[in-house]
PDB file of N, CA and C in Angstrom:
ATOM      1  N   MET A 202      12.250  -7.528 -15.018  1.00  0.00           N
ATOM      2  CA  MET A 202      11.530  -8.724 -15.036  1.00  0.00           C
ATOM      3  C   MET A 202      10.493  -8.489 -16.019  1.00  0.00           C
ATOM      4  N   ILE A 203      10.654  -9.472 -17.100  1.00  0.00           N
ATOM      5  CA  ILE A 203       8.817  -9.590 -17.834  1.00  0.00           C
ATOM      6  C   ILE A 203       7.832 -10.529 -16.785  1.00  0.00           C
ATOM      7  N   ARG A 204       6.750  -9.859 -16.788  1.00  0.00           N
ATOM      8  CA  ARG A 204       5.756 -10.790 -16.508  1.00  0.00           C
ATOM      9  C   ARG A 204       4.668 -10.962 -17.101  1.00  0.00           C
ATOM     10  N   SER A 205       3.813 -12.268 -17.304  1.00  0.00           N
ATOM     11  CA  SER A 205       2.810 -12.499 -17.912  1.00  0.00           C
ATOM     12  C   SER A 205       1.617 -11.294 -17.262  1.00  0.00           C
ATOM     13  N   ALA A 206       0.423 -11.288 -18.490  1.00  0.00           N
ATOM     14  CA  ALA A 206      -0.706 -10.402 -17.764  1.00  0.00           C
ATOM     15  C   ALA A 206      -1.172 -11.135 -16.766  1.00  0.00           C
ATOM     16  N   GLU A 207      -1.280 -12.173 -16.774  1.00  0.00           N
ATOM     17  CA  GLU A 207      -1.913 -12.996 -15.606  1.00  0.00           C
ATOM     18  C   GLU A 207      -0.980 -12.703 -14.032  1.00  0.00           C
ATOM     19  N   GLU A 208       0.304 -13.064 -14.375  1.00  0.00           N
ATOM     20  CA  GLU A 208       0.627 -12.657 -12.813  1.00  0.00           C
ATOM     21  C   GLU A 208       1.055 -11.506 -12.515  1.00  0.00           C
ATOM     22  N   GLN A 209       0.865 -10.188 -13.670  1.00  0.00           N
ATOM     23  CA  GLN A 209       0.741  -9.101 -13.214  1.00  0.00           C
ATOM     24  C   GLN A 209      -0.423  -8.624 -12.494  1.00  0.00           C
ATOM     25  N   ALA A 210      -1.529  -9.011 -12.858  1.00  0.00           N
ATOM     26  CA  ALA A 210      -2.413  -9.159 -12.385  1.00  0.00           C
ATOM     27  C   ALA A 210      -2.727  -9.582 -10.895  1.00  0.00           C
ATOM     28  N   ARG A 211      -2.297 -10.702 -10.692  1.00  0.00           N
ATOM     29  CA  ARG A 211      -2.143 -11.647  -9.411  1.00  0.00           C
ATOM     30  C   ARG A 211      -1.427 -10.688  -8.335  1.00  0.00           C
ATOM     31  N   LEU A 212      -0.291 -10.043  -8.792  1.00  0.00           N
ATOM     32  CA  LEU A 212       0.770  -8.912  -8.019  1.00  0.00           C
ATOM     33  C   LEU A 212      -0.125  -7.931  -7.755  1.00  0.00           C
ATOM     34  N   GLU A 213      -0.266  -7.357  -8.785  1.00  0.00           N
ATOM     35  CA  GLU A 213      -1.622  -6.260  -8.247  1.00  0.00           C
ATOM     36  C   GLU A 213      -2.572  -6.297  -7.292  1.00  0.00           C
ATOM     37  N   ALA A 214      -3.153  -7.405  -7.535  1.00  0.00           N
ATOM     38  CA  ALA A 214      -4.484  -8.241  -6.562  1.00  0.00           C
ATOM     39  C   ALA A 214      -3.849  -7.786  -5.420  1.00  0.00           C
ATOM     40  N   GLU A 215      -2.796  -8.806  -5.145  1.00  0.00           N
ATOM     41  CA  GLU A 215      -1.742  -8.880  -3.634  1.00  0.00           C
ATOM     42  C   GLU A 215      -1.402  -7.347  -3.235  1.00  0.00           C
ATOM     43  N   ALA A 216      -1.086  -6.628  -4.128  1.00  0.00           N
ATOM     44  CA  ALA A 216      -0.441  -5.323  -3.715  1.00  0.00           C
ATOM     45  C   ALA A 216      -1.559  -4.471  -3.233  1.00  0.00           C
ATOM     46  N   LEU A 217      -2.933  -4.862  -3.907  1.00  0.00           N
ATOM     47  CA  LEU A 217      -4.167  -3.811  -3.333  1.00  0.00           C
ATOM     48  C   LEU A 217      -4.366  -4.573  -1.928  1.00  0.00           C
ATOM     49  N   GLU A 218      -4.511  -5.972  -1.436  1.00  0.00           N
ATOM     50  CA  GLU A 218      -4.640  -5.998  -0.414  1.00  0.00           C
ATOM     51  C   GLU A 218      -3.747  -5.759   0.800  1.00  0.00           C
ATOM     52  N   ALA A 219      -2.669  -5.925   0.529  1.00  0.00           N
ATOM     53  CA  ALA A 219      -1.385  -5.308   1.380  1.00  0.00           C
ATOM     54  C   ALA A 219      -1.768  -3.901   1.618  1.00  0.00           C
ATOM     55  N   TRP A 220      -1.999  -2.720   0.556  1.00  0.00           N
ATOM     56  CA  TRP A 220      -2.298  -1.920   0.843  1.00  0.00           C
ATOM     57  C   TRP A 220      -3.665  -1.580   2.009  1.00  0.00           C
ATOM     58  N   ALA A 221      -4.840  -2.286   1.850  1.00  0.00           N
ATOM     59  CA  ALA A 221      -5.557  -2.506   2.378  1.00  0.00           C
ATOM     60  C   ALA A 221      -5.404  -2.538   4.166  1.00  0.00           C
ATOM     61  N   ARG A 222      -4.509  -3.645   4.245  1.00  0.00           N
ATOM     62  CA  ARG A 222      -3.630  -4.048   5.449  1.00  0.00           C
ATOM     63  C   ARG A 222      -2.826  -2.570   6.018  1.00  0.00           C
ATOM     64  N   HIS A 223      -2.167  -2.354   5.438  1.00  0.00           N
ATOM     65  CA  HIS A 223      -1.233  -1.090   5.799  1.00  0.00           C
ATOM     66  C   HIS A 223      -2.195   0.042   5.998  1.00  0.00           C
ATOM     67  N   HIS A 224      -3.202   0.390   5.420  1.00  0.00           N
ATOM     68  CA  HIS A 224      -4.166   1.544   5.590  1.00  0.00           C
ATOM     69  C   HIS A 224      -4.868   1.540   6.754  1.00  0.00           C
ATOM     70  N   ALA A 225      -5.555   0.066   6.999  1.00  0.00           N
ATOM     71  CA  ALA A 225      -5.849  -0.390   8.268  1.00  0.00           C
ATOM     72  C   ALA A 225      -5.283  -0.191   9.785  1.00  0.00           C
ATOM     73  N   PHE A 226      -3.880  -0.321   9.582  1.00  0.00           N
ATOM     74  CA  PHE A 226      -2.723  -0.382  10.609  1.00  0.00           C
ATOM     75  C   PHE A 226      -2.806   1.373  10.821  1.00  0.00           C
ATOM     76  N   VAL A 227      -2.785   2.087   9.482  1.00  0.00           N
ATOM     77  CA  VAL A 227      -2.473   3.303   9.504  1.00  0.00           C
ATOM     78  C   VAL A 227      -3.910   4.037  10.666  1.00  0.00           C
ATOM     79  N   LEU A 228      -4.761   4.033  10.521  1.00  0.00           N
ATOM     80  CA  LEU A 228      -6.350   4.139  11.442  1.00  0.00           C
ATOM     81  C   LEU A 228      -6.231   3.695  12.610  1.00  0.00           C
ATOM     82  N   ARG A 229      -5.515   2.504  12.780  1.00  0.00           N
ATOM     83  CA  ARG A 229      -5.534   2.038  14.216  1.00  0.00           C
ATOM     84  C   ARG A 229      -4.715   2.975  14.835  1.00  0.00           C
ATOM     85  N   MET A 230      -3.607   3.355  14.192  1.00  0.00           N
ATOM     86  CA  MET A 230      -2.385   4.172  14.583  1.00  0.00           C
ATOM     87  C   MET A 230      -3.092   5.495  15.428  1.00  0.00           C
ATOM     88  N   GLN A 231      -3.726   5.993  14.400  1.00  0.00           N
ATOM     89  CA  GLN A 231      -4.455   7.335  14.355  1.00  0.00           C
ATOM     90  C   GLN A 231      -5.697   7.164  15.751  1.00  0.00           C
ATOM     91  N   ALA A 232      -5.914   5.785  15.920  1.00  0.00           N
ATOM     92  CA  ALA A 232      -7.314   5.836  16.845  1.00  0.00           C
ATOM     93  C   ALA A 232      -6.627   5.764  18.494  1.00  0.00           C
ATOM     94  N   GLU A 233      -5.364   5.061  18.394  1.00  0.00           N
ATOM     95  CA  GLU A 233      -4.361   4.803  19.420  1.00  0.00           C
ATOM     96  C   GLU A 233      -3.617   6.314  19.921  1.00  0.00           C
ATOM     97  N   GLY A 234      -4.039   7.112  19.142  1.00  0.00           N
ATOM     98  CA  GLY A 234      -3.283   8.300  19.286  1.00  0.00           C
ATOM     99  C   GLY A 234      -1.636   8.558  18.691  1.00  0.00           C
ATOM    100  N   LEU A 235      -1.332   7.695  17.963  1.00  0.00           N
ATOM    101  CA  LEU A 235      -0.232   7.772  17.735  1.00  0.00           C
ATOM    102  C   LEU A 235       0.264   8.443  16.361  1.00  0.00           C
ATOM    103  N   LEU A 236      -0.951   8.803  15.790  1.00  0.00           N
ATOM    104  CA  LEU A 236      -0.713   9.520  14.606  1.00  0.00           C
ATOM    105  C   LEU A 236      -1.947  10.894  14.691  1.00  0.00           C
ATOM    106  N   THR A 237      -1.918  11.801  14.240  1.00  0.00           N
ATOM    107  CA  THR A 237      -2.803  12.971  14.219  1.00  0.00           C
ATOM    108  C   THR A 237      -3.397  12.507  13.208  1.00  0.00           C
ATOM    109  N   ALA A 238      -4.898  13.029  12.803  1.00  0.00           N
ATOM    110  CA  ALA A 238      -5.696  13.051  11.938  1.00  0.00           C
ATOM    111  C   ALA A 238      -5.262  13.509  10.796  1.00  0.00           C
ATOM    112  N   GLU A 239      -4.251  14.372  10.364  1.00  0.00           N
ATOM    113  CA  GLU A 239      -3.515  14.962   9.358  1.00  0.00           C
ATOM    114  C   GLU A 239      -2.696  13.985   9.067  1.00  0.00           C
ATOM    115  N   GLN A 240      -2.130  13.404   9.797  1.00  0.00           N
ATOM    116  CA  GLN A 240      -0.806  12.375   9.652  1.00  0.00           C
ATOM    117  C   GLN A 240      -1.858  11.199   8.479  1.00  0.00           C
ATOM    118  N   ALA A 241      -2.576  10.521   9.556  1.00  0.00           N
ATOM    119  CA  ALA A 241      -3.569   9.711   8.829  1.00  0.00           C
ATOM    120  C   ALA A 241      -3.944  10.131   7.443  1.00  0.00           C
ATOM    121  N   ALA A 242      -4.128  11.159   7.222  1.00  0.00           N
ATOM    122  CA  ALA A 242      -4.987  11.480   6.081  1.00  0.00           C
ATOM    123  C   ALA A 242      -3.911  11.549   4.918  1.00  0.00           C
ATOM    124  N   ALA A 243      -2.785  12.138   5.580  1.00  0.00           N
ATOM    125  CA  ALA A 243      -1.644  11.980   4.236  1.00  0.00           C
ATOM    126  C   ALA A 243      -1.021  10.856   4.168  1.00  0.00           C
ATOM    127  N   LEU A 244      -1.140   9.991   4.965  1.00  0.00           N
ATOM    128  CA  LEU A 244      -0.839   8.669   4.514  1.00  0.00           C
ATOM    129  C   LEU A 244      -1.728   7.633   3.977  1.00  0.00           C
ATOM    130  N   GLY A 245      -2.802   7.889   3.822  1.00  0.00           N
ATOM    131  CA  GLY A 245      -4.092   7.269   3.299  1.00  0.00           C
ATOM    132  C   GLY A 245      -4.541   7.975   2.102  1.00  0.00           C
ATOM    133  N   SER A 246      -4.033   9.110   1.710  1.00  0.00           N
ATOM    134  CA  SER A 246      -4.089   9.903   0.427  1.00  0.00           C
ATOM    135  C   SER A 246      -3.908   9.051  -0.977  1.00  0.00           C
ATOM    136  N   GLU A 247      -4.547   9.901  -1.765  1.00  0.00           N
ATOM    137  CA  GLU A 247      -4.407   8.805  -3.338  1.00  0.00           C
ATOM    138  C   GLU A 247      -3.029   8.757  -3.545  1.00  0.00           C
ATOM    139  N   GLU A 248      -2.330   9.937  -3.195  1.00  0.00           N
ATOM    140  CA  GLU A 248      -1.098  10.037  -3.983  1.00  0.00           C
ATOM    141  C   GLU A 248      -0.026   9.036  -3.254  1.00  0.00           C
ATOM    142  N   ALA A 249      -0.290   9.041  -1.901  1.00  0.00           N
ATOM    143  CA  ALA A 249       0.604   8.185  -1.139  1.00  0.00           C
ATOM    144  C   ALA A 249       0.341   6.474  -1.215  1.00  0.00           C
ATOM    145  N   ARG A 250      -1.269   6.381  -1.627  1.00  0.00           N
ATOM    146  CA  ARG A 250      -1.507   4.852  -2.379  1.00  0.00           C
ATOM    147  C   ARG A 250      -1.110   4.607  -3.238  1.00  0.00           C
ATOM    148  N   ARG A 251      -0.805   5.690  -4.428  1.00  0.00           N
ATOM    149  CA  ARG A 251      -0.054   5.247  -5.657  1.00  0.00           C
ATOM    150  C   ARG A 251       1.269   4.995  -5.180  1.00  0.00           C
ATOM    151  N   MET A 252       1.866   5.856  -4.396  1.00  0.00           N
ATOM    152  CA  MET A 252       3.399   5.662  -4.345  1.00  0.00           C
ATOM    153  C   MET A 252       3.765   4.269  -3.757  1.00  0.00           C
ATOM    154  N   TRP A 253       2.816   4.116  -3.011  1.00  0.00           N
ATOM    155  CA  TRP A 253       3.104   2.845  -1.583  1.00  0.00           C
ATOM    156  C   TRP A 253       2.783   1.433  -2.806  1.00  0.00           C
ATOM    157  N   LEU A 254       1.782   1.506  -3.570  1.00  0.00           N
ATOM    158  CA  LEU A 254       1.679   0.527  -4.388  1.00  0.00           C
ATOM    159  C   LEU A 254       2.643   0.376  -5.246  1.00  0.00           C
ATOM    160  N   ARG A 255       3.557   1.524  -6.078  1.00  0.00           N
ATOM    161  CA  ARG A 255       4.576   1.454  -7.168  1.00  0.00           C
ATOM    162  C   ARG A 255       5.664   0.934  -6.431  1.00  0.00           C
ATOM    163  N   THR A 256       5.804   1.158  -5.401  1.00  0.00           N
ATOM    164  CA  THR A 256       7.047   0.790  -4.227  1.00  0.00           C
ATOM    165  C   THR A 256       7.176  -0.306  -3.919  1.00  0.00           C
ATOM    166  N   PHE A 257       5.648  -1.019  -3.809  1.00  0.00           N
ATOM    167  CA  PHE A 257       5.217  -2.707  -3.422  1.00  0.00           C
ATOM    168  C   PHE A 257       5.596  -3.401  -4.349  1.00  0.00           C
ATOM    169  N   LEU A 258       5.187  -2.993  -5.595  1.00  0.00           N
ATOM    170  CA  LEU A 258       5.391  -3.895  -6.853  1.00  0.00           C
ATOM    171  C   LEU A 258       6.789  -3.955  -7.297  1.00  0.00           C
ATOM    172  N   GLY A 259       7.351  -2.800  -6.996  1.00  0.00           N
ATOM    173  CA  GLY A 259       8.580  -2.835  -7.515  1.00  0.00           C
ATOM    174  C   GLY A 259       9.823  -3.669  -6.625  1.00  0.00           C
ATOM    175  N   THR A 260       9.466  -3.936  -5.479  1.00  0.00           N
ATOM    176  CA  THR A 260      10.419  -4.600  -4.496  1.00  0.00           C
ATOM    177  C   THR A 260       9.911  -6.207  -4.509  1.00  0.00           C
ATOM    178  N   LEU A 261       8.636  -6.451  -5.054  1.00  0.00           N
ATOM    179  CA  LEU A 261       8.189  -7.907  -5.485  1.00  0.00           C
ATOM    180  C   LEU A 261       9.242  -8.664  -6.148  1.00  0.00           C
ATOM    181  N   GLY A 262      10.047  -8.177  -7.345  1.00  0.00           N
ATOM    182  CA  GLY A 262      10.886  -8.739  -8.167  1.00  0.00           C
ATOM    183  C   GLY A 262      12.008  -8.791  -7.407  1.00  0.00           C
ATOM    184  N   SER A 263      12.343  -8.247  -6.406  1.00  0.00           N
ATOM    185  CA  SER A 263      13.763  -8.620  -5.819  1.00  0.00           C
ATOM    186  C   SER A 263      13.811  -9.419  -4.609  1.00  0.00           C
ATOM    187  N   TRP A 264      12.514 -10.053  -4.045  1.00  0.00           N
ATOM    188  CA  TRP A 264      12.537 -11.107  -3.255  1.00  0.00           C
ATOM    189  C   TRP A 264      13.052 -12.336  -3.397  1.00  0.00           C
TER     190      TRP A 264
END
């Protein structure tokens, strides 16, 4: 799927907002004892963020 630069920027901004909500959820799970600090750190790492954003952006075209 070919997107305009404007559309791509909008989707990337949407993805970053969704990541922020996801990360807040991970931290809440840690606070409630459902995740260890190590698990939360792994889920919030830069590598995890890049993987999550790539997957999120890749699935937008299939909706």
